[in-house]
Amino acid sequence: MKWVYRLERRLGRDFGIPNLMIYITSTMLAVYILGYFFMPSIIGFLSLSWRAVLQGQVWRLITFLVLPPTWGNILLLFIALYVTYHLGNTLEMEWGTTLFTIYFLLGAVGAILAAILTGYGTNYYLYLSLFLAYAYLYPNATFMLFFLIPIKAKWLAAFNWALYFLAFAFGSMTDRAAIVFSLLNFFSFFGPDVFRTIKQNYQAYKRRREFRRNWKNNPW
């Protein structure tokens, strides 16, 4: 994250919008109410279609960010909005407004780049990236799955990483491009640390394997 800290010093610690997630989640709720009760077609008007952007509907480059995570049960919506707010607000308190804004903007840029390649963009991976960052920083934080089963953030993150891997391994080139760009912000922030940890774990595994082999051949 060295380059991110350098950018933060250049921009200052007050770059961005403080408490950004309260504005995002509040607007999501307003869009849900508007779409559910008054304008069911609003999702088609706000979603990120690259063809529509090229036709001049440039507002889609921003409005796709405030599409609700679900259009179903309103209770599920409130839960999703609360979790989204909690994740983003925790990251902002951990990093400060500038770093959180950079992370969010990189995720939005990734979604737009994916839309350029695939024709359509979604905010799903952007808000999932908030959880991945949260789980990386707070791996032992506990979530209540189905309100009954306590599960640590690191295991939920591992499950999501497995889904990413399967989609990348067996999906089309378009799917792979979307996955890569959707993780732009996460790897921009945590990539060096992640790869360093993987390398260290692999080296430790090799040492243990070599030790066991030597012990088996020469137990005394």
JSON list of N, CA and C in Angstrom, two decimals, residues 126-165:
[
{"chain": "A", "resi": 126, "resn": "LEU", "atom": "N", "xyz": [-18.16, -4.50, -6.35]},
{"chain": "A", "resi": 126, "resn": "LEU", "atom": "CA", "xyz": [-17.64, -3.35, -5.61]},
{"chain": "A", "resi": 126, "resn": "LEU", "atom": "C", "xyz": [-17.96, -3.48, -4.13]},
{"chain": "A", "resi": 127, "resn": "TYR", "atom": "N", "xyz": [-19.23, -3.78, -3.82]},
{"chain": "A", "resi": 127, "resn": "TYR", "atom": "CA", "xyz": [-19.61, -3.86, -2.41]},
{"chain": "A", "resi": 127, "resn": "TYR", "atom": "C", "xyz": [-19.12, -5.16, -1.78]},
{"chain": "A", "resi": 128, "resn": "LEU", "atom": "N", "xyz": [-18.94, -6.21, -2.59]},
{"chain": "A", "resi": 128, "resn": "LEU", "atom": "CA", "xyz": [-18.30, -7.41, -2.08]},
{"chain": "A", "resi": 128, "resn": "LEU", "atom": "C", "xyz": [-16.84, -7.11, -1.71]},
{"chain": "A", "resi": 129, "resn": "SER", "atom": "N", "xyz": [-16.19, -6.23, -2.47]},
{"chain": "A", "resi": 129, "resn": "SER", "atom": "CA", "xyz": [-14.79, -5.90, -2.17]},
{"chain": "A", "resi": 129, "resn": "SER", "atom": "C", "xyz": [-14.67, -5.19, -0.82]},
{"chain": "A", "resi": 130, "resn": "LEU", "atom": "N", "xyz": [-15.74, -4.51, -0.37]},
{"chain": "A", "resi": 130, "resn": "LEU", "atom": "CA", "xyz": [-15.71, -3.93, 0.97]},
{"chain": "A", "resi": 130, "resn": "LEU", "atom": "C", "xyz": [-15.63, -5.03, 2.01]},
{"chain": "A", "resi": 131, "resn": "PHE", "atom": "N", "xyz": [-16.39, -6.10, 1.78]},
{"chain": "A", "resi": 131, "resn": "PHE", "atom": "CA", "xyz": [-16.34, -7.22, 2.72]},
{"chain": "A", "resi": 131, "resn": "PHE", "atom": "C", "xyz": [-14.98, -7.90, 2.69]},
{"chain": "A", "resi": 132, "resn": "LEU", "atom": "N", "xyz": [-14.40, -8.08, 1.49]},
{"chain": "A", "resi": 132, "resn": "LEU", "atom": "CA", "xyz": [-13.10, -8.74, 1.40]},
{"chain": "A", "resi": 132, "resn": "LEU", "atom": "C", "xyz": [-12.03, -7.94, 2.13]},
{"chain": "A", "resi": 133, "resn": "ALA", "atom": "N", "xyz": [-12.08, -6.62, 2.01]},
{"chain": "A", "resi": 133, "resn": "ALA", "atom": "CA", "xyz": [-11.13, -5.77, 2.74]},
{"chain": "A", "resi": 133, "resn": "ALA", "atom": "C", "xyz": [-11.37, -5.87, 4.24]},
{"chain": "A", "resi": 134, "resn": "TYR", "atom": "N", "xyz": [-12.63, -5.86, 4.64]},
{"chain": "A", "resi": 134, "resn": "TYR", "atom": "CA", "xyz": [-12.98, -5.97, 6.07]},
{"chain": "A", "resi": 134, "resn": "TYR", "atom": "C", "xyz": [-12.48, -7.30, 6.63]},
{"chain": "A", "resi": 135, "resn": "ALA", "atom": "N", "xyz": [-12.71, -8.39, 5.88]},
{"chain": "A", "resi": 135, "resn": "ALA", "atom": "CA", "xyz": [-12.29, -9.71, 6.35]},
{"chain": "A", "resi": 135, "resn": "ALA", "atom": "C", "xyz": [-10.78, -9.82, 6.41]},
{"chain": "A", "resi": 136, "resn": "TYR", "atom": "N", "xyz": [-10.08, -9.13, 5.52]},
{"chain": "A", "resi": 136, "resn": "TYR", "atom": "CA", "xyz": [-8.63, -9.15, 5.55]},
{"chain": "A", "resi": 136, "resn": "TYR", "atom": "C", "xyz": [-8.10, -8.43, 6.78]},
{"chain": "A", "resi": 137, "resn": "LEU", "atom": "N", "xyz": [-8.74, -7.33, 7.12]},
{"chain": "A", "resi": 137, "resn": "LEU", "atom": "CA", "xyz": [-8.29, -6.54, 8.28]},
{"chain": "A", "resi": 137, "resn": "LEU", "atom": "C", "xyz": [-8.79, -7.12, 9.60]},
{"chain": "A", "resi": 138, "resn": "TYR", "atom": "N", "xyz": [-9.98, -7.71, 9.58]},
{"chain": "A", "resi": 138, "resn": "TYR", "atom": "CA", "xyz": [-10.59, -8.26, 10.81]},
{"chain": "A", "resi": 138, "resn": "TYR", "atom": "C", "xyz": [-11.02, -9.71, 10.56]},
{"chain": "A", "resi": 139, "resn": "PRO", "atom": "N", "xyz": [-10.08, -10.60, 10.36]},
{"chain": "A", "resi": 139, "resn": "PRO", "atom": "CA", "xyz": [-10.43, -11.98, 9.98]},
{"chain": "A", "resi": 139, "resn": "PRO", "atom": "C", "xyz": [-11.25, -12.72, 11.02]},
{"chain": "A", "resi": 140, "resn": "ASN", "atom": "N", "xyz": [-11.14, -12.34, 12.28]},
{"chain": "A", "resi": 140, "resn": "ASN", "atom": "CA", "xyz": [-11.85, -13.07, 13.34]},
{"chain": "A", "resi": 140, "resn": "ASN", "atom": "C", "xyz": [-13.16, -12.41, 13.75]},
{"chain": "A", "resi": 141, "resn": "ALA", "atom": "N", "xyz": [-13.56, -11.36, 13.03]},
{"chain": "A", "resi": 141, "resn": "ALA", "atom": "CA", "xyz": [-14.88, -10.77, 13.29]},
{"chain": "A", "resi": 141, "resn": "ALA", "atom": "C", "xyz": [-15.95, -11.81, 12.97]},
{"chain": "A", "resi": 142, "resn": "THR", "atom": "N", "xyz": [-17.01, -11.81, 13.76]},
{"chain": "A", "resi": 142, "resn": "THR", "atom": "CA", "xyz": [-18.03, -12.86, 13.64]},
{"chain": "A", "resi": 142, "resn": "THR", "atom": "C", "xyz": [-19.32, -12.29, 13.04]},
{"chain": "A", "resi": 143, "resn": "PHE", "atom": "N", "xyz": [-19.86, -13.03, 12.07]},
{"chain": "A", "resi": 143, "resn": "PHE", "atom": "CA", "xyz": [-21.16, -12.73, 11.49]},
{"chain": "A", "resi": 143, "resn": "PHE", "atom": "C", "xyz": [-22.10, -13.87, 11.85]},
{"chain": "A", "resi": 144, "resn": "MET", "atom": "N", "xyz": [-23.39, -13.56, 11.97]},
{"chain": "A", "resi": 144, "resn": "MET", "atom": "CA", "xyz": [-24.39, -14.57, 12.27]},
{"chain": "A", "resi": 144, "resn": "MET", "atom": "C", "xyz": [-25.06, -15.01, 10.97]},
{"chain": "A", "resi": 145, "resn": "LEU", "atom": "N", "xyz": [-24.66, -16.14, 10.47]},
{"chain": "A", "resi": 145, "resn": "LEU", "atom": "CA", "xyz": [-25.22, -16.67, 9.23]},
{"chain": "A", "resi": 145, "resn": "LEU", "atom": "C", "xyz": [-26.63, -17.17, 9.50]},
{"chain": "A", "resi": 146, "resn": "PHE", "atom": "N", "xyz": [-27.60, -16.67, 8.69]},
{"chain": "A", "resi": 146, "resn": "PHE", "atom": "CA", "xyz": [-29.01, -17.01, 8.88]},
{"chain": "A", "resi": 146, "resn": "PHE", "atom": "C", "xyz": [-29.49, -16.66, 10.29]},
{"chain": "A", "resi": 147, "resn": "PHE", "atom": "N", "xyz": [-28.82, -15.69, 10.95]},
{"chain": "A", "resi": 147, "resn": "PHE", "atom": "CA", "xyz": [-29.16, -15.22, 12.29]},
{"chain": "A", "resi": 147, "resn": "PHE", "atom": "C", "xyz": [-28.96, -16.30, 13.36]},
{"chain": "A", "resi": 148, "resn": "LEU", "atom": "N", "xyz": [-28.37, -17.42, 12.98]},
{"chain": "A", "resi": 148, "resn": "LEU", "atom": "CA", "xyz": [-28.25, -18.53, 13.92]},
{"chain": "A", "resi": 148, "resn": "LEU", "atom": "C", "xyz": [-26.82, -19.05, 14.07]},
{"chain": "A", "resi": 149, "resn": "ILE", "atom": "N", "xyz": [-26.08, -19.07, 12.96]},
{"chain": "A", "resi": 149, "resn": "ILE", "atom": "CA", "xyz": [-24.78, -19.74, 12.94]},
{"chain": "A", "resi": 149, "resn": "ILE", "atom": "C", "xyz": [-23.66, -18.70, 12.97]},
{"chain": "A", "resi": 150, "resn": "PRO", "atom": "N", "xyz": [-22.88, -18.65, 14.04]},
{"chain": "A", "resi": 150, "resn": "PRO", "atom": "CA", "xyz": [-21.74, -17.71, 14.07]},
{"chain": "A", "resi": 150, "resn": "PRO", "atom": "C", "xyz": [-20.63, -18.21, 13.16]},
{"chain": "A", "resi": 151, "resn": "ILE", "atom": "N", "xyz": [-20.14, -17.35, 12.32]},
{"chain": "A", "resi": 151, "resn": "ILE", "atom": "CA", "xyz": [-19.06, -17.72, 11.41]},
{"chain": "A", "resi": 151, "resn": "ILE", "atom": "C", "xyz": [-18.11, -16.55, 11.26]},
{"chain": "A", "resi": 152, "resn": "LYS", "atom": "N", "xyz": [-16.84, -16.84, 11.28]},
{"chain": "A", "resi": 152, "resn": "LYS", "atom": "CA", "xyz": [-15.83, -15.78, 11.21]},
{"chain": "A", "resi": 152, "resn": "LYS", "atom": "C", "xyz": [-15.73, -15.21, 9.81]},
{"chain": "A", "resi": 153, "resn": "ALA", "atom": "N", "xyz": [-15.34, -13.95, 9.75]},
{"chain": "A", "resi": 153, "resn": "ALA", "atom": "CA", "xyz": [-15.24, -13.26, 8.47]},
{"chain": "A", "resi": 153, "resn": "ALA", "atom": "C", "xyz": [-14.28, -13.96, 7.52]},
{"chain": "A", "resi": 154, "resn": "LYS", "atom": "N", "xyz": [-13.18, -14.52, 8.06]},
{"chain": "A", "resi": 154, "resn": "LYS", "atom": "CA", "xyz": [-12.18, -15.14, 7.20]},
{"chain": "A", "resi": 154, "resn": "LYS", "atom": "C", "xyz": [-12.73, -16.35, 6.47]},
{"chain": "A", "resi": 155, "resn": "TRP", "atom": "N", "xyz": [-13.69, -17.08, 7.08]},
{"chain": "A", "resi": 155, "resn": "TRP", "atom": "CA", "xyz": [-14.25, -18.25, 6.40]},
{"chain": "A", "resi": 155, "resn": "TRP", "atom": "C", "xyz": [-15.25, -17.82, 5.35]},
{"chain": "A", "resi": 156, "resn": "LEU", "atom": "N", "xyz": [-16.02, -16.77, 5.62]},
{"chain": "A", "resi": 156, "resn": "LEU", "atom": "CA", "xyz": [-16.90, -16.24, 4.58]},
{"chain": "A", "resi": 156, "resn": "LEU", "atom": "C", "xyz": [-16.10, -15.71, 3.41]},
{"chain": "A", "resi": 157, "resn": "ALA", "atom": "N", "xyz": [-14.99, -15.05, 3.71]},
{"chain": "A", "resi": 157, "resn": "ALA", "atom": "CA", "xyz": [-14.13, -14.54, 2.64]},
{"chain": "A", "resi": 157, "resn": "ALA", "atom": "C", "xyz": [-13.53, -15.68, 1.84]},
{"chain": "A", "resi": 158, "resn": "ALA", "atom": "N", "xyz": [-13.11, -16.76, 2.52]},
{"chain": "A", "resi": 158, "resn": "ALA", "atom": "CA", "xyz": [-12.55, -17.92, 1.82]},
{"chain": "A", "resi": 158, "resn": "ALA", "atom": "C", "xyz": [-13.57, -18.52, 0.87]},
{"chain": "A", "resi": 159, "resn": "PHE", "atom": "N", "xyz": [-14.83, -18.57, 1.30]},
{"chain": "A", "resi": 159, "resn": "PHE", "atom": "CA", "xyz": [-15.89, -19.09, 0.44]},
{"chain": "A", "resi": 159, "resn": "PHE", "atom": "C", "xyz": [-16.05, -18.22, -0.81]},
{"chain": "A", "resi": 160, "resn": "ASN", "atom": "N", "xyz": [-16.03, -16.90, -0.62]},
{"chain": "A", "resi": 160, "resn": "ASN", "atom": "CA", "xyz": [-16.15, -15.99, -1.77]},
{"chain": "A", "resi": 160, "resn": "ASN", "atom": "C", "xyz": [-14.95, -16.10, -2.70]},
{"chain": "A", "resi": 161, "resn": "TRP", "atom": "N", "xyz": [-13.75, -16.26, -2.13]},
{"chain": "A", "resi": 161, "resn": "TRP", "atom": "CA", "xyz": [-12.56, -16.44, -2.97]},
{"chain": "A", "resi": 161, "resn": "TRP", "atom": "C", "xyz": [-12.66, -17.73, -3.78]},
{"chain": "A", "resi": 162, "resn": "ALA", "atom": "N", "xyz": [-13.23, -18.78, -3.17]},
{"chain": "A", "resi": 162, "resn": "ALA", "atom": "CA", "xyz": [-13.42, -20.05, -3.90]},
{"chain": "A", "resi": 162, "resn": "ALA", "atom": "C", "xyz": [-14.37, -19.85, -5.08]},
{"chain": "A", "resi": 163, "resn": "LEU", "atom": "N", "xyz": [-15.42, -19.07, -4.87]},
{"chain": "A", "resi": 163, "resn": "LEU", "atom": "CA", "xyz": [-16.36, -18.80, -5.97]},
{"chain": "A", "resi": 163, "resn": "LEU", "atom": "C", "xyz": [-15.66, -18.00, -7.07]},
{"chain": "A", "resi": 164, "resn": "TYR", "atom": "N", "xyz": [-14.84, -17.04, -6.69]},
{"chain": "A", "resi": 164, "resn": "TYR", "atom": "CA", "xyz": [-14.06, -16.28, -7.67]},
{"chain": "A", "resi": 164, "resn": "TYR", "atom": "C", "xyz": [-13.18, -17.23, -8.49]},
{"chain": "A", "resi": 165, "resn": "PHE", "atom": "N", "xyz": [-12.49, -18.13, -7.80]},
{"chain": "A", "resi": 165, "resn": "PHE", "atom": "CA", "xyz": [-11.58, -19.04, -8.47]},
{"chain": "A", "resi": 165, "resn": "PHE", "atom": "C", "xyz": [-12.33, -19.94, -9.47]}
]
